[in-house]
mmCIF file of C-alpha atoms in Angstrom:
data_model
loop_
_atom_site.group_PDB
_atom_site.id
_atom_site.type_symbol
_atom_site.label_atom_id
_atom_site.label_comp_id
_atom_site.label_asym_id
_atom_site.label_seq_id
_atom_site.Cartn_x
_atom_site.Cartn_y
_atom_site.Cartn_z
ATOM 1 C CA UNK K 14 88.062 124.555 99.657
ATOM 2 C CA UNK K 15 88.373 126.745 102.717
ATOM 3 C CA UNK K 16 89.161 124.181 104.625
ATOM 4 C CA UNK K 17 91.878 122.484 103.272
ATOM 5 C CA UNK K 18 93.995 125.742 102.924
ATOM 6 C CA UNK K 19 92.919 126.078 106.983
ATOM 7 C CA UNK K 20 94.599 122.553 107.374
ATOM 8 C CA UNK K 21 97.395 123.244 104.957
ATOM 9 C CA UNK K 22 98.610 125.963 107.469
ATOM 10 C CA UNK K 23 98.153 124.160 110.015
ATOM 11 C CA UNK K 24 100.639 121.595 108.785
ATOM 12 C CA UNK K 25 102.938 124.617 108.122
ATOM 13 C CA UNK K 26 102.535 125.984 111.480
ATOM 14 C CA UNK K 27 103.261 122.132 112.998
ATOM 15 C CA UNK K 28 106.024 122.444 110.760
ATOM 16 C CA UNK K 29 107.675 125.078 112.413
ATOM 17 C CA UNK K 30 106.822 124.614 115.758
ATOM 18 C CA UNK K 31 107.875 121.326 115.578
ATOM 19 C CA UNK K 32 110.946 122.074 117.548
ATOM 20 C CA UNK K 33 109.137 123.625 120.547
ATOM 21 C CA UNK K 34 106.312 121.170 119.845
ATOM 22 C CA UNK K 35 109.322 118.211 120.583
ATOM 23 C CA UNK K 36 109.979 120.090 124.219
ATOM 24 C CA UNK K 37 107.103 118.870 125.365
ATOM 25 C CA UNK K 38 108.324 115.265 125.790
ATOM 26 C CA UNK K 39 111.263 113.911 127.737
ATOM 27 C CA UNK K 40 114.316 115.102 126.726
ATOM 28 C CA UNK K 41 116.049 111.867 125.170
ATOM 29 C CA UNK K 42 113.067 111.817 123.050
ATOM 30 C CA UNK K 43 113.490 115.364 121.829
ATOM 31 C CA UNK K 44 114.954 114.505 118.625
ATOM 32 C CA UNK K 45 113.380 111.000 117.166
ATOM 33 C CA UNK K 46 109.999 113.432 118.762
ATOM 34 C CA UNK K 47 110.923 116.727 116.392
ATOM 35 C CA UNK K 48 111.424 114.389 113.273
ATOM 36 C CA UNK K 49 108.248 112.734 113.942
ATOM 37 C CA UNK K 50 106.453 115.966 114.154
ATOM 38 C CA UNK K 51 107.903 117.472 111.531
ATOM 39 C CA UNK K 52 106.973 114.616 109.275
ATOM 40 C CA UNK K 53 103.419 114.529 110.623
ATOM 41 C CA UNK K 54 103.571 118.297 109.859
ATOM 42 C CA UNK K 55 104.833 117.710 105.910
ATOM 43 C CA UNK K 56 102.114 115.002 105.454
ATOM 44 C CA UNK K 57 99.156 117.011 106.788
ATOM 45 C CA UNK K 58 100.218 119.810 104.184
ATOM 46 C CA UNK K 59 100.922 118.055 101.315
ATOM 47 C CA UNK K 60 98.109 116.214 101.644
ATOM 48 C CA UNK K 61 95.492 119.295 102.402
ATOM 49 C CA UNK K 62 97.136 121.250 99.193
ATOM 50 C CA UNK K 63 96.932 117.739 97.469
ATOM 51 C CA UNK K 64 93.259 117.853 98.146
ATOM 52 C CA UNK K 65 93.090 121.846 97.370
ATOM 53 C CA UNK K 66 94.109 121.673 94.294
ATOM 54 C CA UNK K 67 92.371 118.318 93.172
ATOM 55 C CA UNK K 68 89.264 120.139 94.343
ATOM 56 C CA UNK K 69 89.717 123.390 92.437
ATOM 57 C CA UNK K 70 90.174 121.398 89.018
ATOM 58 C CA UNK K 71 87.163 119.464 89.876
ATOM 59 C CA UNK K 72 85.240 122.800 90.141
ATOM 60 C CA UNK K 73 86.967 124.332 86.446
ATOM 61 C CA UNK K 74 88.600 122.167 84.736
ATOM 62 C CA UNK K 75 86.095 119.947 82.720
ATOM 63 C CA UNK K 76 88.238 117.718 81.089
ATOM 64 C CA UNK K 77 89.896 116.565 85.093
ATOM 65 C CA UNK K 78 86.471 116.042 86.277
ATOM 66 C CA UNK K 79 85.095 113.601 83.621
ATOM 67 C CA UNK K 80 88.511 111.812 83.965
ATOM 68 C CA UNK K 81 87.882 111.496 87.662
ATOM 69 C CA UNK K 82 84.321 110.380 87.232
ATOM 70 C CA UNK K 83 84.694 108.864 84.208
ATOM 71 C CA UNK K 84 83.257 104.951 84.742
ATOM 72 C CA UNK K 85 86.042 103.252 83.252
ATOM 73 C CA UNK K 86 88.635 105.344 84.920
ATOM 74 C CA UNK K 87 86.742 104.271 88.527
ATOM 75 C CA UNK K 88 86.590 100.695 87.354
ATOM 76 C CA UNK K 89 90.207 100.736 86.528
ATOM 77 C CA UNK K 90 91.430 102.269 89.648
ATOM 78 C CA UNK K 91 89.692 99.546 91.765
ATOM 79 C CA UNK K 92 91.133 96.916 90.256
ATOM 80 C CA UNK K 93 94.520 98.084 90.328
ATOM 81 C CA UNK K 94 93.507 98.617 94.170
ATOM 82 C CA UNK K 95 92.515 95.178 94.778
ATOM 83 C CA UNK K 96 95.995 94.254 92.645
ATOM 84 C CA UNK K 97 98.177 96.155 94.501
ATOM 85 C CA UNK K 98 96.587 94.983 98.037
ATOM 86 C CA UNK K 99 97.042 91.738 96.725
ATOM 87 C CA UNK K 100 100.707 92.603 96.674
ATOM 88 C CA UNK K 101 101.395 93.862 99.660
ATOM 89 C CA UNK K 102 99.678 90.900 100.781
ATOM 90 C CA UNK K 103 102.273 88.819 99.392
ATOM 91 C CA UNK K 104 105.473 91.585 100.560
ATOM 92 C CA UNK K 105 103.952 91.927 104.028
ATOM 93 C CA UNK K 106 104.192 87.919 104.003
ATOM 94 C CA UNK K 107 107.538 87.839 102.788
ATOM 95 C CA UNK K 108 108.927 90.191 105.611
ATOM 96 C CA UNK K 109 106.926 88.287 107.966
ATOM 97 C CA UNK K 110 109.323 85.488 107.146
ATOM 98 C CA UNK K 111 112.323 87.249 107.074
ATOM 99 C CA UNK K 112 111.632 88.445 110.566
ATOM 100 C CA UNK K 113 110.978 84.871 111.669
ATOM 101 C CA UNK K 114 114.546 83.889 109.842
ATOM 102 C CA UNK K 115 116.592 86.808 111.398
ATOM 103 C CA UNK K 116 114.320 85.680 115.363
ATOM 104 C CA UNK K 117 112.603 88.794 115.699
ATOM 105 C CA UNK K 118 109.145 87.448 116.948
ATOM 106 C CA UNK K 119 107.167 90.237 118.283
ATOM 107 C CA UNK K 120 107.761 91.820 114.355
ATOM 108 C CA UNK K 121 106.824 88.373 112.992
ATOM 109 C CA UNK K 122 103.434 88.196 115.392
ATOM 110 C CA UNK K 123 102.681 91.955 114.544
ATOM 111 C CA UNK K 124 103.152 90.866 110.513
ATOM 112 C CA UNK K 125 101.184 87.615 111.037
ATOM 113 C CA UNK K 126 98.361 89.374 113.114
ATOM 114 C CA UNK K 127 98.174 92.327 110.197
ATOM 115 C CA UNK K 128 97.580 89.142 107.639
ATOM 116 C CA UNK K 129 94.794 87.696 109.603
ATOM 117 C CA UNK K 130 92.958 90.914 110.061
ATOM 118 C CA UNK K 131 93.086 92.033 106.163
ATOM 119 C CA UNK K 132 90.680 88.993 105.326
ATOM 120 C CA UNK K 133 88.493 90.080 108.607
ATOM 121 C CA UNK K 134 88.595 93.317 107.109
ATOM 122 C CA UNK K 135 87.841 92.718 103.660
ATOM 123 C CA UNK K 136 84.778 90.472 105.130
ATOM 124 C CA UNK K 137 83.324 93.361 107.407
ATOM 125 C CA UNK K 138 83.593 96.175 104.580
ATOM 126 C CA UNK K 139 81.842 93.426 102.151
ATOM 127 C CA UNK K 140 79.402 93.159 103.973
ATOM 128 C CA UNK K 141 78.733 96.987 104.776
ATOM 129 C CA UNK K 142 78.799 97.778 101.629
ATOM 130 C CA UNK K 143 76.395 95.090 100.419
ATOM 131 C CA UNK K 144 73.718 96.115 102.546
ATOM 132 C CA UNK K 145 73.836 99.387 101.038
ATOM 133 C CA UNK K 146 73.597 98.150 97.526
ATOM 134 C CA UNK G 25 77.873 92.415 73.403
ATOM 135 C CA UNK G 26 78.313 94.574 69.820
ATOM 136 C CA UNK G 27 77.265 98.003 69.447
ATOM 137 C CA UNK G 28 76.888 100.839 66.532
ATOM 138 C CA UNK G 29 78.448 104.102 68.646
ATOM 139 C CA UNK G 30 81.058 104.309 66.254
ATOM 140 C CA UNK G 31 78.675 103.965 63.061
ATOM 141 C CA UNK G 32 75.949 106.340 64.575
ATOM 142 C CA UNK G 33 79.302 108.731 65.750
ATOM 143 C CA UNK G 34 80.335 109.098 62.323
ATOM 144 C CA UNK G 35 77.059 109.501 60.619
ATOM 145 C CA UNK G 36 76.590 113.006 62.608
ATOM 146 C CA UNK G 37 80.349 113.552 62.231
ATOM 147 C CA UNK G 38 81.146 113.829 65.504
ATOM 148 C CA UNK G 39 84.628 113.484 67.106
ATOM 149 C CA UNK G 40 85.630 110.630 69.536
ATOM 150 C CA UNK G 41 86.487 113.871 72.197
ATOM 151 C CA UNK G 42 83.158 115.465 71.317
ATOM 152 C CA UNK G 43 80.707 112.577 71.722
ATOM 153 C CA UNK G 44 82.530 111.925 75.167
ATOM 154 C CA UNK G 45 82.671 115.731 77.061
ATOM 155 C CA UNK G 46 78.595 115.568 75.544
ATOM 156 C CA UNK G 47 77.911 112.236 77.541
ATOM 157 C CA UNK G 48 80.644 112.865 80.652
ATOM 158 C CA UNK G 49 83.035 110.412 80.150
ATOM 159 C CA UNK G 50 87.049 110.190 78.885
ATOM 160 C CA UNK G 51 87.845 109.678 75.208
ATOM 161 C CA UNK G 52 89.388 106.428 76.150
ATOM 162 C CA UNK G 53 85.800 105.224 77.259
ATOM 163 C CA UNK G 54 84.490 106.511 74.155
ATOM 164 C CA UNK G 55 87.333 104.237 72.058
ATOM 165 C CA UNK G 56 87.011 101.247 74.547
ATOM 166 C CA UNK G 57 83.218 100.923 74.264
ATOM 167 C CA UNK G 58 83.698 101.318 69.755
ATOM 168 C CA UNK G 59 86.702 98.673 70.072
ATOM 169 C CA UNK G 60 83.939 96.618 72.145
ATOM 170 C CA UNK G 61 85.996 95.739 75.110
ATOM 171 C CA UNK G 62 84.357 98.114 77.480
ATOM 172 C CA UNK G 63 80.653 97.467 78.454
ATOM 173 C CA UNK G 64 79.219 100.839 79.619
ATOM 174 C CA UNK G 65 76.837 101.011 82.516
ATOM 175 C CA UNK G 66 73.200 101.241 82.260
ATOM 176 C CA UNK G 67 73.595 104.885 82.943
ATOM 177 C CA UNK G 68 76.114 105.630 79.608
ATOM 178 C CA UNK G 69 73.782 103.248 77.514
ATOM 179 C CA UNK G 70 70.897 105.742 78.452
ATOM 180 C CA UNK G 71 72.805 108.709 77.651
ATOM 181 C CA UNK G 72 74.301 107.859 74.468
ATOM 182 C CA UNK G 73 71.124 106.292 73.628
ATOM 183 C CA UNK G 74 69.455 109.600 73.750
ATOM 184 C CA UNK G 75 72.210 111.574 72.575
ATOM 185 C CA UNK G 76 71.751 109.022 69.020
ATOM 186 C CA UNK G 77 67.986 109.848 69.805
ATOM 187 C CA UNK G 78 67.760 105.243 69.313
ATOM 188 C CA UNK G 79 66.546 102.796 71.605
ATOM 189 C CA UNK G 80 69.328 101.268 73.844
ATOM 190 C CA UNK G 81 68.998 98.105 71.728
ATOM 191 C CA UNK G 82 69.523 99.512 68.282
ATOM 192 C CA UNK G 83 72.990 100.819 69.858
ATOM 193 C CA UNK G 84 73.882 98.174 71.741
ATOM 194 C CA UNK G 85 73.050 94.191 70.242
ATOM 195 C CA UNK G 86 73.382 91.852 73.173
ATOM 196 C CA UNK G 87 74.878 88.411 72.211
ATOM 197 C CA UNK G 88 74.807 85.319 74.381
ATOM 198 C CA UNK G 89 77.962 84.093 75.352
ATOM 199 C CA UNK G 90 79.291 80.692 73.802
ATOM 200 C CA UNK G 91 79.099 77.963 76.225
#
């Protein structure tokens, strides 16, 4: 619990020292730099008080933590996982070919190479997980 | 695969919400599996089978699927 209020400040103080954070590379990068830091900053707090507080129901609230374990529930959320991968799938494809249409090729190969790896992928972790079974 | 939770539920008046905080599971798991279109795992079967104080198979009645 500790530790993701640690992390949580952490994003806060990336948050705010984004700006001198940004002076630390070249200065035509300053900008695009203190956005992207700032964002990192955002996601690493949400995310730890995300965690915090998902982590203090699961401690007192009863009713949260059987509908987190519950089997069903579990079930349900990995097929909608495996549906909405297969989606992406099929979006990631479709701006693969808009890229080719509108000539940009390196964003095409980068798109292509993403849709090979996912069936590597899928392969590998299959077969991690079915020697642990 | 048929089963009795909702019979055996009702005969010690128990709610749907009850029955499921007693075995750790939602209410919807607890209407899915009476509705019959949720199979529990092995581990639920044991626990509501000992919460009913039955056998797994007076609970649950296995049926073979039609071919």
């Amino acid at each position: 619990m500790r530790k993701y209020i640690a992390i949580g400040i952490t994003g806060i103080i990336i948050m705010f020292g984004s700006r001198y954070l940004a002076r630390l590379f070249p200065d035509n990068w300053y900008e695009n730099t203190q956005m992207l830091i700032l964002a990192l900053g955002s996601m690493i707090t949400g995310a730890s008080f995300m965690s915090y507080d998902h982590e203090r129901k699961m401690k007192k609230n009863v009713k949260y933590r059987y509908e987190v374990n519950d089997e069903r529930n579990i079930m349900i959320r990995e097929k909608s996982a495996y549906m909405v991968n297969c989606i992406n799938m099929l979006l990631i494809a479709g701006i693969g070919i808009v890229f080719l249409m509108l000539d940009f090729q390196i964003a095409a190969l980068v798109i292509i190479g993403l849709l090979i790896i996912q069936p590597i992928l899928v392969i590998v972790s299959s077969s991690r997980i079915s020697k642990k079974l | 695969m048929k089963n009795r939770v909702e019979e055996l539920r009702k005969k010690q008046n128990e709610k749907q919400e009850e029955l499921a905080i007693i075995v750790g599971v939602s209410r919807q798991t607890i209407i899915s599996i009476e509705k019959g279109k949720y199979n529990p795992s092995i581990n639920l079967a044991f626990k509501l089978a000992k919460h009913f104080k039955r056998n797994i198979e007076e609970i649950f009645i296995y049926e073979e699927e039609s071919k």
